[in-house]
């Protein structure tokens, strides 16, 4: 999968894309991630990429020309499945959407500022708007990093068998089960007997029960939406 991220503050994206599993995915050649600085597409010597809003109001608006030119230059080289705009007004990111995007070949991700991009960008080049939650970030970069992380780890071959995404919370609509490692007793707190039993059937059953219990306790909405789908 190739991901092109278009940003006015590319520095914000550096470390989240260069560590851990996202880094390994790139090293394995399973994900190719390019960050494009919007200022490289500005025309004047001050590299202006924003301007005041028509009709007045506070804040600056990202100008359409640099964004159009950057995305057009990318589209001239390959077909893109989606041009995603990170926005708190978009559809909410969840595991289902991450799964869907992990099957795409080429994605553009545009990072903007809240209420801060010329509407013609959204109308003419954006195919999908995605929000990471009902709160407002300073810009779309941190949201883009979250999206890329959630998607890239699901690309087939990125995780090894022991890290398999199949056991992730949410992957089948339930939260995860409690995990323990050595020691078997720590400050008087004991690892449940089931996990020490060596009986795989018993362990599997215990884990399923725990997932259900935890989901009931914390996220009844997940169980309800699953019931609606059945
Ligand atoms: N940009 C600013 N806030 C955002 C959010 N919550 N999700 C996605 N992009 C954003």
Coordinates of C-alpha atoms and ligand atoms in Angstrom, one line a residue:
X1 CA 0.0 0.0 0.0
X2 CA 1.2 3.5 -0.8
X3 CA 0.1 6.4 1.4
X4 CA 0.8 10.1 0.5
X5 CA 0.2 12.5 3.3
X6 CA -0.2 16.2 2.4
X7 CA 0.6 18.5 5.3
X8 CA 1.4 22.1 6.3
X9 CA 3.4 20.8 9.3
X10 CA 5.1 17.7 8.1
X11 CA 7.5 17.6 11.1
X12 CA 4.5 16.5 13.3
X13 CA 4.4 13.3 11.3
X14 CA 8.0 12.3 11.5
X15 CA 8.3 10.1 14.6
X16 CA 4.9 8.3 14.6
X17 CA 5.7 7.0 11.1
X18 CA 9.3 6.1 11.8
X19 CA 9.0 3.8 14.8
X20 CA 7.6 0.4 15.7
X21 CA 5.2 -1.5 13.5
X22 CA 4.7 1.3 11.0
X23 CA 8.4 1.5 10.5
X24 CA 8.7 -2.3 10.1
X25 CA 5.9 -2.3 7.5
X26 CA 7.9 0.1 5.4
X27 CA 11.1 -1.8 5.9
X28 CA 9.3 -5.0 4.7
X29 CA 8.1 -3.1 1.6
X30 CA 4.4 -3.6 2.6
X31 CA 3.7 0.1 3.1
X32 CA 5.3 3.0 1.4
X33 CA 4.5 6.3 3.1
X34 CA 5.4 9.7 1.7
X35 CA 4.9 13.1 3.4
X36 CA 4.5 16.1 1.2
X37 CA 5.1 19.6 2.5
X38 CA 2.3 21.9 1.2
X39 CA 4.7 24.8 1.2
X40 CA 6.6 23.2 -1.6
X41 CA 3.5 23.9 -3.8
X42 CA 3.2 27.6 -2.8
X43 CA 4.1 30.2 -5.5
X44 CA 5.3 33.3 -3.8
X45 CA 8.6 33.8 -2.1
X46 CA 7.1 33.7 1.4
X47 CA 5.6 30.3 0.6
X48 CA 2.1 31.4 1.5
X49 CA -0.3 28.5 1.9
X50 CA -3.2 30.2 3.9
X51 CA -5.2 33.4 3.8
X52 CA -8.0 35.2 5.6
X53 CA -11.6 33.9 5.2
X54 CA -14.0 35.7 2.8
X55 CA -16.8 37.3 4.8
X56 CA -14.5 37.8 7.8
X57 CA -14.0 35.7 10.9
X58 CA -11.1 34.4 12.9
X59 CA -8.4 32.1 11.8
X60 CA -6.7 31.4 8.6
X61 CA -7.9 29.2 5.7
X62 CA -5.7 26.9 3.7
X63 CA -5.6 28.2 0.1
X64 CA -6.9 25.9 -2.6
X65 CA -4.0 26.2 -5.2
X66 CA -1.2 24.4 -3.3
X67 CA -3.5 21.5 -2.3
X68 CA -4.9 21.1 -5.8
X69 CA -1.5 21.2 -7.4
X70 CA 0.0 18.7 -4.9
X71 CA -2.8 16.2 -5.3
X72 CA -2.9 16.7 -9.1
X73 CA 0.8 16.0 -9.3
X74 CA 0.3 12.7 -7.3
X75 CA -2.8 11.7 -9.4
X76 CA -0.7 12.2 -12.6
X77 CA 1.5 9.4 -11.4
X78 CA -1.0 6.8 -10.2
X79 CA -4.6 6.1 -9.5
X80 CA -5.8 6.7 -5.9
X81 CA -8.5 4.7 -4.2
X82 CA -9.4 7.6 -1.9
X83 CA -8.4 11.2 -1.1
X84 CA -9.1 11.3 2.6
X85 CA -9.4 14.6 4.5
X86 CA -8.8 14.5 8.2
X87 CA -11.6 16.5 9.9
X88 CA -13.7 16.3 13.1
X89 CA -16.7 16.6 10.8
X90 CA -16.0 13.3 9.0
X91 CA -17.2 9.8 9.5
X92 CA -15.8 8.4 12.8
X93 CA -12.8 6.1 12.5
X94 CA -13.4 2.6 13.9
X95 CA -11.9 -0.9 13.4
X96 CA -14.3 -1.6 10.5
X97 CA -13.2 1.4 8.6
X98 CA -9.5 0.7 9.3
X99 CA -10.0 -2.9 8.0
X100 CA -11.6 -1.5 4.8
X101 CA -8.8 1.0 4.2
X102 CA -6.1 -1.6 4.8
X103 CA -7.2 -3.4 1.6
X104 CA -6.7 -0.3 -0.6
X105 CA -3.7 0.2 -2.9
X106 CA -3.1 3.9 -2.9
X107 CA -4.4 6.6 -0.5
X108 CA -3.9 10.4 -0.2
X109 CA -4.4 11.8 3.3
X110 CA -4.9 15.6 3.5
X111 CA -4.3 17.3 6.8
X112 CA -6.1 20.6 7.4
X113 CA -7.0 22.9 10.1
X114 CA -10.5 22.8 11.7
X115 CA -12.8 25.0 9.6
X116 CA -9.6 25.9 7.9
X117 CA -9.6 24.6 4.4
X118 CA -11.1 26.2 1.3
X119 CA -14.4 24.4 0.7
X120 CA -13.6 23.8 -2.9
X121 CA -10.9 21.3 -1.8
X122 CA -13.6 19.3 0.0
X123 CA -16.0 19.5 -2.9
X124 CA -13.6 18.8 -5.8
X125 CA -10.8 16.5 -4.6
X126 CA -11.7 14.9 -1.3
X127 CA -13.6 11.6 -1.6
X128 CA -13.9 10.8 2.1
X129 CA -13.6 12.8 5.4
X130 CA -12.5 10.9 8.5
X131 CA -12.6 12.0 12.1
X132 CA -10.8 10.3 15.0
X133 CA -13.3 11.5 17.6
X134 CA -15.5 14.3 18.7
X135 CA -12.9 16.7 19.8
X136 CA -10.9 19.3 17.9
X137 CA -7.2 19.0 17.3
X138 CA -5.0 21.9 16.1
X139 CA -4.5 20.2 12.8
X140 CA -5.1 16.9 11.0
X141 CA -1.5 15.6 11.4
X142 CA -2.0 13.7 14.7
X143 CA -5.3 12.3 13.4
X144 CA -3.5 11.2 10.2
X145 CA -0.9 9.5 12.3
X146 CA -3.6 7.6 14.2
X147 CA -5.3 6.6 11.0
X148 CA -2.1 5.4 9.3
X149 CA -1.1 3.4 12.4
X150 CA -4.6 1.7 12.7
X151 CA -4.6 0.9 8.9
X152 CA -1.0 -0.2 8.4
X153 CA -0.9 -2.8 11.1
X154 CA -3.8 -4.5 9.3
X155 CA -2.1 -4.9 6.0
X156 CA -1.6 -8.6 5.4
X157 CA 1.9 -9.6 6.4
X158 CA 2.7 -6.6 8.7
X159 CA 2.0 -8.4 12.0
X160 CA 3.6 -11.7 12.7
X161 CA 1.5 -14.7 13.9
X162 CA 2.0 -13.9 17.6
X163 CA 0.9 -10.3 17.1
X164 CA -2.1 -11.2 15.0
X165 CA -4.7 -8.5 14.7
X166 CA -7.4 -11.2 14.9
X167 CA -7.1 -11.1 18.7
X168 CA -7.2 -7.3 18.9
X169 CA -10.0 -5.6 20.8
X170 CA -12.8 -4.6 18.5
X171 CA -11.7 -6.9 15.7
X172 CA -14.9 -9.0 16.3
X173 CA -16.8 -6.3 18.1
X174 CA -15.6 -7.3 21.6
X175 CA -13.0 -5.9 23.9
X176 CA -9.9 -8.0 24.8
X177 CA -9.3 -10.4 27.6
X178 CA -6.9 -9.7 30.6
X179 CA -3.3 -10.6 29.9
X180 CA -0.6 -11.6 32.4
X181 CA 3.0 -12.5 32.4
X182 CA 5.5 -13.8 34.9
X183 CA 5.6 -13.8 38.0
X184 CA 2.6 -15.9 38.8
X185 CA 2.2 -14.0 42.0
X186 CA 3.1 -10.3 42.4
X187 CA 2.6 -8.4 45.6
X188 CA -0.1 -10.8 46.6
X189 CA -1.9 -10.5 43.2
X190 CA -2.3 -13.9 41.6
X191 CA -2.6 -14.8 37.9
X192 CA -5.9 -16.7 37.4
X193 CA -5.7 -20.5 37.8
X194 CA -7.1 -21.0 34.3
X195 CA -4.1 -19.4 32.7
X196 CA -1.7 -21.6 34.6
X197 CA -3.6 -24.8 33.9
X198 CA -2.0 -25.6 30.6
X199 CA -5.4 -26.7 29.4
X200 CA -6.0 -24.8 26.1
X201 CA -9.7 -25.5 26.0
X202 CA -10.2 -24.1 29.5
X203 CA -8.0 -21.1 28.8
X204 CA -9.9 -20.4 25.6
X205 CA -13.2 -20.6 27.4
X206 CA -12.0 -18.3 30.2
X207 CA -10.7 -15.7 27.7
X208 CA -14.0 -15.7 25.9
X209 CA -15.9 -15.2 29.2
X210 CA -13.6 -12.4 30.2
X211 CA -14.1 -10.6 26.8
X212 CA -17.8 -10.8 27.2
X213 CA -17.7 -9.7 30.8
X214 CA -15.4 -6.7 30.1
X215 CA -17.5 -5.6 27.1
X216 CA -20.7 -5.8 29.1
X217 CA -19.1 -3.8 31.9
X218 CA -17.5 -1.1 29.7
X219 CA -19.1 -1.0 26.3
X220 CA -22.7 -2.3 26.2
X221 CA -23.1 -0.2 23.0
X222 CA -20.8 -2.7 21.2
X223 CA -23.0 -5.6 22.2
X224 CA -26.1 -3.7 21.2
X225 CA -24.8 -2.8 17.8
X226 CA -23.7 -6.4 17.2
X227 CA -27.2 -7.6 18.1
X228 CA -28.7 -5.1 15.6
X229 CA -26.5 -6.5 12.9
X230 CA -27.6 -10.1 13.5
Ligands
LIG1 N1 -8.6 17.6 12.7 C1 -8.9 18.3 13.8 N2 -9.6 17.6 14.7 C2 -9.7 16.3 14.1 C3 -10.3 15.1 14.5 N3 -11.0 15.0 15.7 N4 -10.3 14.1 13.7 C4 -9.7 14.2 12.5 N5 -9.1 15.3 12.0 C5 -9.1 16.4 12.8

